[in-house]
């Protein structure tokens, strides 16, 4: 059920069935004339029921409510076409919008699948991963295309608050955070999570996703955040968590480089299988296929940064990418 986290700001928990994220923290900022809903949940019945029940309990009129999407992932965007009214403005940045609108989405997904094939994911595994990926199965109706672009520095005023838009690419091509300077509150979306690590993958429309993410972490580290409102699970000390995430990726880069140096000429799929992951599986072979997809994507983003730093090189042979130390 909804809980008021501060004056006029409510958290609506939306369960995410069979997903390690467990639930989404939707936020509703109640305004005098118009309100703002931040994120929506999967296009799935359990999510639909929780979100609509929460909005009903808060007596929210969607005719008087706008929607902000922190980023493209379907646990944040899936229910958008159902919850938005004809008068709702829907805010998102353009690079993420391209992943949920039919005119561009399917070409980007095709490019993404091609990159994973080059990374060495076996064809049948790639087919299953693509067809069962929650980001695709529970994505919003691609025919919905009524979005308003937000850019860094834009300000939304609602509920007596001023929310400054921060563009924090990395987790997705144009992830957004919101900063309330007077209250020292930041809505962090999936950019900063406190007991799980945001997945950083390779994107067809974002060069060097990990490098972007690390810069974005350092960007939000400069803000004097007293209260962080993340999109999943509990909150915590924002500065300490950013420092921990920076250390985590420094370790990941070292681990990835170590594998390449010890076994030159591996595919990213093979490199990922030699890295350590916090998952309940005995070995790489036992990983669920969706988790292999995420692990390979994470491996690719780290290889990209290592390549740009000149520490590794990639060589294309027979349509696949092999990595060697420099």
Short mmCIF file of N, CA and C in Angstrom, two decimals, residues 1-5 9-16 22-29 36-42 47 50-52 54-55 68-70 75-77 187 189 229-233:
data_model
loop_
_atom_site.label_atom_id
_atom_site.label_comp_id
_atom_site.label_asym_id
_atom_site.label_seq_id
_atom_site.Cartn_x
_atom_site.Cartn_y
_atom_site.Cartn_z
N UNK A 1 0.84 -1.19 0.00
CA UNK A 1 0.00 0.00 0.00
C UNK A 1 0.88 1.24 0.00
N UNK A 2 0.38 2.37 -0.50
CA UNK A 2 1.19 3.58 -0.58
C UNK A 2 1.62 4.07 0.80
N UNK A 3 2.80 4.68 0.83
CA UNK A 3 3.30 5.26 2.08
C UNK A 3 3.87 6.63 1.78
N UNK A 4 3.52 7.61 2.62
CA UNK A 4 4.03 8.96 2.44
C UNK A 4 5.46 9.02 2.94
N UNK A 5 6.41 9.33 2.07
CA UNK A 5 7.81 9.38 2.46
C UNK A 5 8.23 10.78 2.88
N UNK A 9 4.69 13.44 -1.10
CA UNK A 9 5.41 12.45 -1.90
C UNK A 9 5.12 11.06 -1.35
N UNK A 10 4.60 10.18 -2.20
CA UNK A 10 4.19 8.84 -1.77
C UNK A 10 4.94 7.78 -2.57
N UNK A 11 5.30 6.72 -1.87
CA UNK A 11 5.90 5.55 -2.52
C UNK A 11 4.82 4.51 -2.73
N UNK A 12 4.67 4.05 -3.97
CA UNK A 12 3.72 2.98 -4.29
C UNK A 12 4.54 1.75 -4.66
N UNK A 13 4.58 0.72 -3.81
CA UNK A 13 5.36 -0.48 -4.14
C UNK A 13 4.63 -1.32 -5.19
N UNK A 14 5.35 -1.66 -6.25
CA UNK A 14 4.78 -2.47 -7.34
C UNK A 14 5.59 -3.76 -7.45
N UNK A 15 5.03 -4.91 -7.07
CA UNK A 15 5.78 -6.18 -7.13
C UNK A 15 6.20 -6.51 -8.56
N UNK A 16 7.39 -7.12 -8.67
CA UNK A 16 7.91 -7.58 -9.96
C UNK A 16 8.06 -9.09 -9.88
N UNK A 22 12.59 -7.76 -7.28
CA UNK A 22 11.50 -7.92 -6.30
C UNK A 22 10.35 -6.94 -6.48
N UNK A 23 10.64 -5.63 -6.44
CA UNK A 23 9.57 -4.68 -6.63
C UNK A 23 10.13 -3.35 -7.11
N UNK A 24 9.23 -2.56 -7.68
CA UNK A 24 9.56 -1.21 -8.14
C UNK A 24 9.00 -0.20 -7.16
N UNK A 25 9.78 0.82 -6.85
CA UNK A 25 9.28 1.95 -6.08
C UNK A 25 8.76 3.00 -7.06
N UNK A 26 7.45 3.03 -7.26
CA UNK A 26 6.85 4.15 -7.99
C UNK A 26 6.66 5.29 -6.99
N UNK A 27 6.78 6.50 -7.47
CA UNK A 27 6.57 7.65 -6.60
C UNK A 27 5.50 8.55 -7.19
N UNK A 28 4.62 9.02 -6.31
CA UNK A 28 3.57 9.95 -6.71
C UNK A 28 3.79 11.25 -5.94
N UNK A 29 3.99 12.35 -6.66
CA UNK A 29 4.09 13.66 -6.04
C UNK A 29 2.76 14.37 -6.27
N UNK A 36 2.45 14.28 -10.28
CA UNK A 36 3.47 13.64 -11.11
C UNK A 36 3.69 12.21 -10.63
N UNK A 37 3.56 11.25 -11.54
CA UNK A 37 3.87 9.85 -11.26
C UNK A 37 5.23 9.53 -11.86
N UNK A 38 6.11 8.94 -11.04
CA UNK A 38 7.45 8.58 -11.51
C UNK A 38 7.51 7.07 -11.68
N UNK A 39 7.56 6.60 -12.94
CA UNK A 39 7.68 5.19 -13.34
C UNK A 39 6.37 4.43 -13.12
N UNK A 40 6.28 3.21 -13.74
CA UNK A 40 4.97 2.54 -13.79
C UNK A 40 4.96 1.06 -13.43
N UNK A 41 5.94 0.26 -13.86
CA UNK A 41 5.91 -1.19 -13.65
C UNK A 41 5.77 -1.96 -14.95
N UNK A 42 6.00 -3.28 -14.87
CA UNK A 42 5.85 -4.16 -16.03
C UNK A 42 4.42 -4.14 -16.57
N UNK A 47 1.59 -6.25 -11.57
CA UNK A 47 2.03 -4.85 -11.53
C UNK A 47 0.84 -3.92 -11.75
N UNK A 50 -1.33 -3.65 -8.60
CA UNK A 50 -0.69 -2.91 -7.51
C UNK A 50 -0.66 -1.41 -7.81
N UNK A 51 -0.30 -1.05 -9.04
CA UNK A 51 -0.21 0.37 -9.38
C UNK A 51 -1.58 1.03 -9.34
N UNK A 52 -2.57 0.42 -9.98
CA UNK A 52 -3.88 1.04 -10.03
C UNK A 52 -4.55 1.07 -8.67
N UNK A 54 -2.92 1.35 -5.84
CA UNK A 54 -2.23 2.42 -5.12
C UNK A 54 -2.72 3.80 -5.53
N UNK A 55 -2.88 4.00 -6.82
CA UNK A 55 -3.38 5.28 -7.30
C UNK A 55 -4.81 5.53 -6.82
N UNK A 68 6.60 10.77 -15.40
CA UNK A 68 8.01 10.85 -15.75
C UNK A 68 8.61 9.46 -15.72
N UNK A 69 9.30 9.11 -16.79
CA UNK A 69 9.98 7.82 -16.89
C UNK A 69 11.47 8.05 -16.68
N UNK A 70 12.03 7.46 -15.62
CA UNK A 70 13.45 7.67 -15.35
C UNK A 70 14.31 7.05 -16.44
N UNK A 75 10.28 -2.47 -16.56
CA UNK A 75 9.74 -2.42 -15.21
C UNK A 75 9.43 -0.97 -14.81
N UNK A 76 9.88 -0.02 -15.60
CA UNK A 76 9.60 1.39 -15.36
C UNK A 76 8.59 1.96 -16.35
N UNK A 77 8.50 1.35 -17.53
CA UNK A 77 7.69 1.94 -18.61
C UNK A 77 6.51 1.09 -19.06
N UNK A 187 15.79 11.71 -6.48
CA UNK A 187 15.21 10.50 -7.04
C UNK A 187 16.29 9.89 -7.94
N UNK A 189 16.32 6.78 -9.50
CA UNK A 189 15.98 5.76 -10.48
C UNK A 189 16.80 4.51 -10.24
N UNK A 229 15.98 8.58 -3.04
CA UNK A 229 14.77 7.79 -3.28
C UNK A 229 15.00 6.93 -4.52
N UNK A 230 15.46 5.67 -4.32
CA UNK A 230 15.79 4.80 -5.45
C UNK A 230 14.56 4.11 -6.02
N UNK A 231 14.72 3.52 -7.18
CA UNK A 231 13.61 2.84 -7.85
C UNK A 231 13.40 1.42 -7.36
N UNK A 232 14.36 0.87 -6.63
CA UNK A 232 14.21 -0.49 -6.12
C UNK A 232 14.77 -0.59 -4.71
N UNK A 233 14.02 -1.32 -3.88
CA UNK A 233 14.46 -1.67 -2.53
C UNK A 233 14.70 -0.44 -1.66
#
